[in-house]
mmCIF file of C-alpha atoms in Angstrom:
data_model
loop_
_atom_site.group_PDB
_atom_site.id
_atom_site.type_symbol
_atom_site.label_atom_id
_atom_site.label_comp_id
_atom_site.label_asym_id
_atom_site.label_seq_id
_atom_site.Cartn_x
_atom_site.Cartn_y
_atom_site.Cartn_z
ATOM 1 C CA UNK A 143 33.634 -37.009 -208.539
ATOM 2 C CA UNK A 144 35.827 -34.401 -207.881
ATOM 3 C CA UNK A 145 32.850 -31.680 -206.742
ATOM 4 C CA UNK A 146 30.930 -34.230 -205.645
ATOM 5 C CA UNK A 147 34.348 -35.775 -203.142
ATOM 6 C CA UNK A 148 35.047 -31.969 -201.998
ATOM 7 C CA UNK A 149 31.361 -31.710 -200.731
ATOM 8 C CA UNK A 150 31.886 -34.666 -198.433
ATOM 9 C CA UNK A 151 32.073 -34.624 -194.738
ATOM 10 C CA UNK A 152 35.035 -35.447 -193.197
ATOM 11 C CA UNK A 153 34.953 -37.557 -189.893
ATOM 12 C CA UNK A 154 38.200 -38.326 -187.702
ATOM 13 C CA UNK A 155 38.551 -41.201 -186.134
ATOM 14 C CA UNK A 156 40.637 -41.315 -182.852
ATOM 15 C CA UNK A 157 41.229 -44.571 -181.030
ATOM 16 C CA UNK A 158 43.851 -45.922 -178.743
ATOM 17 C CA UNK A 159 44.562 -45.825 -175.263
ATOM 18 C CA UNK A 160 43.749 -49.461 -173.278
ATOM 19 C CA UNK A 161 43.385 -52.287 -175.392
ATOM 20 C CA UNK A 162 40.805 -54.203 -173.439
ATOM 21 C CA UNK A 163 38.271 -51.801 -175.474
ATOM 22 C CA UNK A 164 39.716 -53.086 -178.651
ATOM 23 C CA UNK A 165 39.541 -49.552 -179.974
ATOM 24 C CA UNK A 166 41.066 -50.926 -183.823
ATOM 25 C CA UNK A 167 38.083 -53.422 -183.847
ATOM 26 C CA UNK A 168 34.962 -51.231 -182.542
ATOM 27 C CA UNK A 169 36.027 -48.042 -184.656
ATOM 28 C CA UNK A 170 36.014 -50.178 -187.704
ATOM 29 C CA UNK A 171 32.474 -51.235 -186.956
ATOM 30 C CA UNK A 172 31.179 -47.905 -188.141
ATOM 31 C CA UNK A 173 33.955 -46.992 -190.605
ATOM 32 C CA UNK A 174 31.788 -48.276 -193.402
ATOM 33 C CA UNK A 175 28.446 -47.117 -191.766
ATOM 34 C CA UNK A 176 29.799 -43.347 -192.243
ATOM 35 C CA UNK A 177 31.232 -43.978 -195.946
ATOM 36 C CA UNK A 178 28.382 -44.942 -197.034
ATOM 37 C CA UNK A 179 26.666 -41.896 -195.478
ATOM 38 C CA UNK A 180 29.363 -39.874 -197.437
ATOM 39 C CA UNK A 181 32.243 -38.986 -194.890
ATOM 40 C CA UNK A 182 35.917 -39.201 -196.263
ATOM 41 C CA UNK A 183 37.455 -41.071 -193.216
ATOM 42 C CA UNK A 184 40.947 -39.616 -191.500
ATOM 43 C CA UNK A 185 42.489 -42.454 -188.315
ATOM 44 C CA UNK A 186 44.735 -40.677 -185.785
ATOM 45 C CA UNK A 187 46.555 -43.155 -183.082
ATOM 46 C CA UNK A 188 47.491 -40.473 -181.333
ATOM 47 C CA UNK A 189 45.682 -37.248 -179.555
ATOM 48 C CA UNK A 190 48.326 -34.895 -180.601
ATOM 49 C CA UNK A 191 45.988 -34.516 -183.479
ATOM 50 C CA UNK A 192 43.881 -32.053 -181.232
ATOM 51 C CA UNK A 193 46.777 -29.341 -181.233
ATOM 52 C CA UNK A 194 46.169 -29.232 -184.910
ATOM 53 C CA UNK A 195 43.399 -26.654 -185.147
ATOM 54 C CA UNK A 196 43.181 -26.437 -189.010
ATOM 55 C CA UNK A 197 42.308 -30.302 -189.323
ATOM 56 C CA UNK A 198 40.008 -30.485 -186.567
ATOM 57 C CA UNK A 199 38.453 -27.277 -188.437
ATOM 58 C CA UNK A 200 37.910 -29.165 -191.613
ATOM 59 C CA UNK A 201 36.335 -32.012 -189.816
ATOM 60 C CA UNK A 202 32.555 -32.608 -189.071
ATOM 61 C CA UNK A 203 32.816 -35.163 -186.844
ATOM 62 C CA UNK A 204 35.513 -36.842 -184.094
ATOM 63 C CA UNK A 205 34.696 -40.250 -183.420
ATOM 64 C CA UNK A 206 37.020 -40.789 -180.178
ATOM 65 C CA UNK A 207 37.808 -44.418 -179.010
ATOM 66 C CA UNK A 208 40.795 -43.312 -176.066
ATOM 67 C CA UNK A 209 39.543 -45.239 -172.673
ATOM 68 C CA UNK A 210 42.174 -44.273 -169.804
ATOM 69 C CA UNK A 211 45.204 -42.543 -170.923
ATOM 70 C CA UNK A 212 46.469 -38.960 -170.276
ATOM 71 C CA UNK A 213 45.454 -35.787 -172.370
ATOM 72 C CA UNK A 214 47.865 -32.693 -172.218
ATOM 73 C CA UNK A 215 46.373 -28.768 -171.429
ATOM 74 C CA UNK A 216 46.941 -28.160 -175.250
ATOM 75 C CA UNK A 217 45.222 -31.139 -176.491
ATOM 76 C CA UNK A 218 42.100 -31.452 -174.530
ATOM 77 C CA UNK A 219 41.746 -27.137 -175.182
ATOM 78 C CA UNK A 220 42.487 -27.966 -178.819
ATOM 79 C CA UNK A 221 39.219 -30.282 -178.777
ATOM 80 C CA UNK A 222 37.188 -27.981 -176.723
ATOM 81 C CA UNK A 223 37.858 -25.396 -179.129
ATOM 82 C CA UNK A 224 36.743 -27.389 -182.300
ATOM 83 C CA UNK A 225 33.730 -28.574 -180.950
ATOM 84 C CA UNK A 226 32.965 -25.333 -179.885
ATOM 85 C CA UNK A 227 33.088 -24.256 -183.313
ATOM 86 C CA UNK A 228 31.366 -26.739 -184.677
ATOM 87 C CA UNK A 229 33.136 -30.106 -184.932
ATOM 88 C CA UNK A 230 31.040 -32.540 -183.610
ATOM 89 C CA UNK A 231 32.410 -35.337 -180.789
ATOM 90 C CA UNK A 232 30.934 -38.961 -180.751
ATOM 91 C CA UNK A 233 31.824 -42.196 -178.953
ATOM 92 C CA UNK A 234 30.974 -44.898 -176.832
ATOM 93 C CA UNK A 235 31.538 -46.602 -173.113
ATOM 94 C CA UNK A 236 35.199 -46.243 -171.800
ATOM 95 C CA UNK A 237 36.315 -44.833 -174.875
ATOM 96 C CA UNK A 238 34.897 -41.364 -174.328
ATOM 97 C CA UNK A 239 33.528 -41.576 -170.313
ATOM 98 C CA UNK A 240 36.139 -43.636 -169.358
ATOM 99 C CA UNK A 241 39.500 -41.691 -170.713
ATOM 100 C CA UNK A 242 42.045 -38.750 -169.288
ATOM 101 C CA UNK A 243 40.681 -38.795 -165.699
ATOM 102 C CA UNK A 244 42.642 -36.487 -164.567
ATOM 103 C CA UNK A 245 41.161 -33.280 -167.406
ATOM 104 C CA UNK A 246 38.491 -31.452 -165.580
ATOM 105 C CA UNK A 247 37.693 -29.449 -168.802
ATOM 106 C CA UNK A 248 37.506 -32.693 -170.705
ATOM 107 C CA UNK A 249 34.294 -34.193 -168.502
ATOM 108 C CA UNK A 250 32.610 -31.094 -168.677
ATOM 109 C CA UNK A 251 32.867 -31.395 -172.664
ATOM 110 C CA UNK A 252 31.498 -34.670 -172.849
ATOM 111 C CA UNK A 253 29.125 -34.313 -170.017
ATOM 112 C CA UNK A 254 29.874 -37.289 -167.614
ATOM 113 C CA UNK A 255 32.450 -39.662 -166.613
ATOM 114 C CA UNK A 256 32.297 -42.796 -165.427
ATOM 115 C CA UNK A 257 32.854 -43.925 -161.836
ATOM 116 C CA UNK A 258 32.249 -47.640 -161.874
ATOM 117 C CA UNK A 259 30.239 -51.147 -162.861
ATOM 118 C CA UNK A 260 29.364 -54.354 -160.927
ATOM 119 C CA UNK A 261 31.682 -56.933 -161.362
ATOM 120 C CA UNK A 262 31.419 -58.500 -164.423
ATOM 121 C CA UNK A 263 28.324 -58.106 -167.256
ATOM 122 C CA UNK A 264 24.720 -57.887 -165.906
ATOM 123 C CA UNK A 265 21.845 -58.433 -168.020
ATOM 124 C CA UNK A 266 20.397 -55.009 -168.123
ATOM 125 C CA UNK A 267 17.594 -53.303 -169.755
ATOM 126 C CA UNK A 268 17.644 -49.632 -171.962
ATOM 127 C CA UNK A 269 14.929 -47.340 -171.380
ATOM 128 C CA UNK A 270 14.694 -44.445 -174.178
ATOM 129 C CA UNK A 271 13.463 -41.381 -171.983
ATOM 130 C CA UNK A 272 9.619 -41.004 -172.952
ATOM 131 C CA UNK A 273 9.384 -37.359 -173.385
ATOM 132 C CA UNK A 274 12.562 -37.681 -175.338
ATOM 133 C CA UNK A 275 10.927 -40.042 -177.988
ATOM 134 C CA UNK A 276 10.966 -37.034 -181.057
ATOM 135 C CA UNK A 277 15.399 -37.200 -180.826
ATOM 136 C CA UNK A 278 16.189 -38.686 -183.936
ATOM 137 C CA UNK A 279 18.623 -41.003 -181.873
ATOM 138 C CA UNK A 280 15.919 -42.788 -180.332
ATOM 139 C CA UNK A 281 13.182 -42.339 -182.355
ATOM 140 C CA UNK A 282 11.040 -45.390 -183.027
ATOM 141 C CA UNK A 283 13.059 -47.485 -180.356
ATOM 142 C CA UNK A 284 11.554 -49.067 -177.360
ATOM 143 C CA UNK A 285 13.211 -50.960 -173.968
ATOM 144 C CA UNK A 286 15.961 -53.349 -175.048
ATOM 145 C CA UNK A 287 17.945 -55.471 -172.832
ATOM 146 C CA UNK A 288 21.582 -55.722 -173.306
ATOM 147 C CA UNK A 289 24.153 -58.519 -171.311
ATOM 148 C CA UNK A 290 27.056 -55.687 -170.546
ATOM 149 C CA UNK A 291 29.225 -53.602 -168.176
ATOM 150 C CA UNK A 292 26.181 -51.562 -166.734
ATOM 151 C CA UNK A 293 28.012 -47.698 -166.323
ATOM 152 C CA UNK A 294 27.638 -45.684 -163.330
ATOM 153 C CA UNK A 295 27.704 -41.920 -164.373
ATOM 154 C CA UNK A 296 28.784 -38.658 -162.548
ATOM 155 C CA UNK A 297 26.896 -36.399 -165.604
ATOM 156 C CA UNK A 298 26.447 -32.959 -165.956
ATOM 157 C CA UNK A 299 22.670 -31.778 -165.437
ATOM 158 C CA UNK A 300 22.602 -29.863 -168.767
ATOM 159 C CA UNK A 301 22.888 -32.862 -170.675
ATOM 160 C CA UNK A 302 20.007 -34.047 -172.286
ATOM 161 C CA UNK A 303 19.486 -37.950 -171.265
ATOM 162 C CA UNK A 304 17.732 -39.829 -173.905
ATOM 163 C CA UNK A 305 17.946 -43.352 -172.635
ATOM 164 C CA UNK A 306 18.418 -44.728 -168.867
ATOM 165 C CA UNK A 307 19.095 -47.753 -167.206
ATOM 166 C CA UNK A 308 18.176 -49.062 -163.356
ATOM 167 C CA UNK A 309 20.636 -49.997 -160.684
ATOM 168 C CA UNK A 310 18.156 -52.371 -158.152
ATOM 169 C CA UNK A 311 18.319 -51.350 -154.909
ATOM 170 C CA UNK A 312 21.069 -53.688 -153.071
ATOM 171 C CA UNK A 313 24.416 -53.449 -151.168
ATOM 172 C CA UNK A 314 25.195 -49.931 -150.124
ATOM 173 C CA UNK A 315 22.186 -48.623 -152.215
ATOM 174 C CA UNK A 316 19.212 -48.260 -150.073
ATOM 175 C CA UNK A 317 16.530 -47.611 -153.486
ATOM 176 C CA UNK A 318 17.098 -48.183 -157.124
ATOM 177 C CA UNK A 319 18.775 -45.696 -158.895
ATOM 178 C CA UNK A 320 17.785 -44.839 -162.702
ATOM 179 C CA UNK A 321 21.117 -43.871 -164.303
ATOM 180 C CA UNK A 322 22.066 -41.870 -167.784
ATOM 181 C CA UNK A 323 23.146 -44.409 -170.442
ATOM 182 C CA UNK A 324 22.689 -42.323 -173.463
ATOM 183 C CA UNK A 325 22.630 -38.493 -173.905
ATOM 184 C CA UNK A 326 23.435 -35.610 -175.484
ATOM 185 C CA UNK A 327 24.590 -32.387 -175.516
ATOM 186 C CA UNK A 328 25.336 -29.073 -177.388
ATOM 187 C CA UNK A 329 29.009 -27.369 -176.606
ATOM 188 C CA UNK A 330 29.017 -23.884 -178.660
ATOM 189 C CA UNK A 331 28.407 -24.357 -182.155
ATOM 190 C CA UNK A 332 29.129 -27.891 -182.136
ATOM 191 C CA UNK A 333 26.943 -31.238 -180.851
ATOM 192 C CA UNK A 334 28.240 -34.092 -178.682
ATOM 193 C CA UNK A 335 27.022 -37.962 -178.187
ATOM 194 C CA UNK A 336 27.682 -40.064 -175.862
ATOM 195 C CA UNK A 337 26.446 -43.732 -175.075
ATOM 196 C CA UNK A 338 27.536 -45.932 -172.133
ATOM 197 C CA UNK A 339 27.157 -49.128 -173.849
ATOM 198 C CA UNK A 340 30.150 -50.648 -175.693
ATOM 199 C CA UNK A 341 32.235 -52.545 -173.117
ATOM 200 C CA UNK A 342 32.578 -55.228 -176.557
ATOM 201 C CA UNK A 343 31.869 -55.790 -180.351
ATOM 202 C CA UNK A 344 29.414 -57.551 -180.087
ATOM 203 C CA UNK A 345 27.631 -55.124 -178.012
ATOM 204 C CA UNK A 346 26.539 -53.878 -180.923
ATOM 205 C CA UNK A 347 24.857 -56.945 -182.514
ATOM 206 C CA UNK A 348 21.837 -55.831 -181.249
ATOM 207 C CA UNK A 349 20.647 -54.012 -182.768
ATOM 208 C CA UNK A 350 18.978 -50.875 -180.845
ATOM 209 C CA UNK A 351 22.937 -50.585 -179.509
ATOM 210 C CA UNK A 352 23.837 -50.517 -183.631
ATOM 211 C CA UNK A 353 20.596 -48.045 -184.368
ATOM 212 C CA UNK A 354 21.757 -45.124 -181.356
ATOM 213 C CA UNK A 355 24.576 -45.470 -182.083
ATOM 214 C CA UNK A 356 24.903 -44.761 -185.492
ATOM 215 C CA UNK A 357 22.231 -42.288 -185.752
ATOM 216 C CA UNK A 358 24.453 -40.666 -182.659
ATOM 217 C CA UNK A 359 27.260 -40.289 -184.613
ATOM 218 C CA UNK A 360 25.558 -38.510 -187.205
ATOM 219 C CA UNK A 361 23.624 -36.549 -185.187
ATOM 220 C CA UNK A 362 26.784 -35.021 -183.722
ATOM 221 C CA UNK A 363 28.579 -34.059 -187.286
ATOM 222 C CA UNK A 364 28.090 -30.753 -187.633
#
């Protein structure tokens, strides 16, 4: 048992910030999944963990659900350095792309930043990118619908977009716009997975949302 346990990967769940995204409840949806896949789970409800280089170096996957809030330069640099060294980073919705708005380095790490969403929940379609259909995060998934917030994003051109959603023309938009909804990126030796879907826990009741999120966590891990 000792040797088996020591071979397990380690996941660090970092959660907090704005309570509207229910960081505890949503991360608890995925902790059993990660345990079943052989991860030892550690949980931090403070960003100060990002300054612990030794702890992060021993972590294979950081799952972050921390909406808004502020991150110090030392914390941000510590997280980026860990990912550059091979620690994976993954998250969904505001917990990863509506975080730490004042930190440009963090935005470069995640590859995107939330700008706005239409009022309330929007019934809309998520479209896996056909040219990326062989990617393990979306392999075998077709178009599917969700009824939740639809994020308008500013994204880095270096991200690997795996799924999109369409904002129709109307109001200030003179044409329809295809927006990245799910992507991955490499950061040094590390991997980053982002899904913009997941405002509320029942968003993950949609089988495709649950599947791509679980796959994204595994893909990002060292």
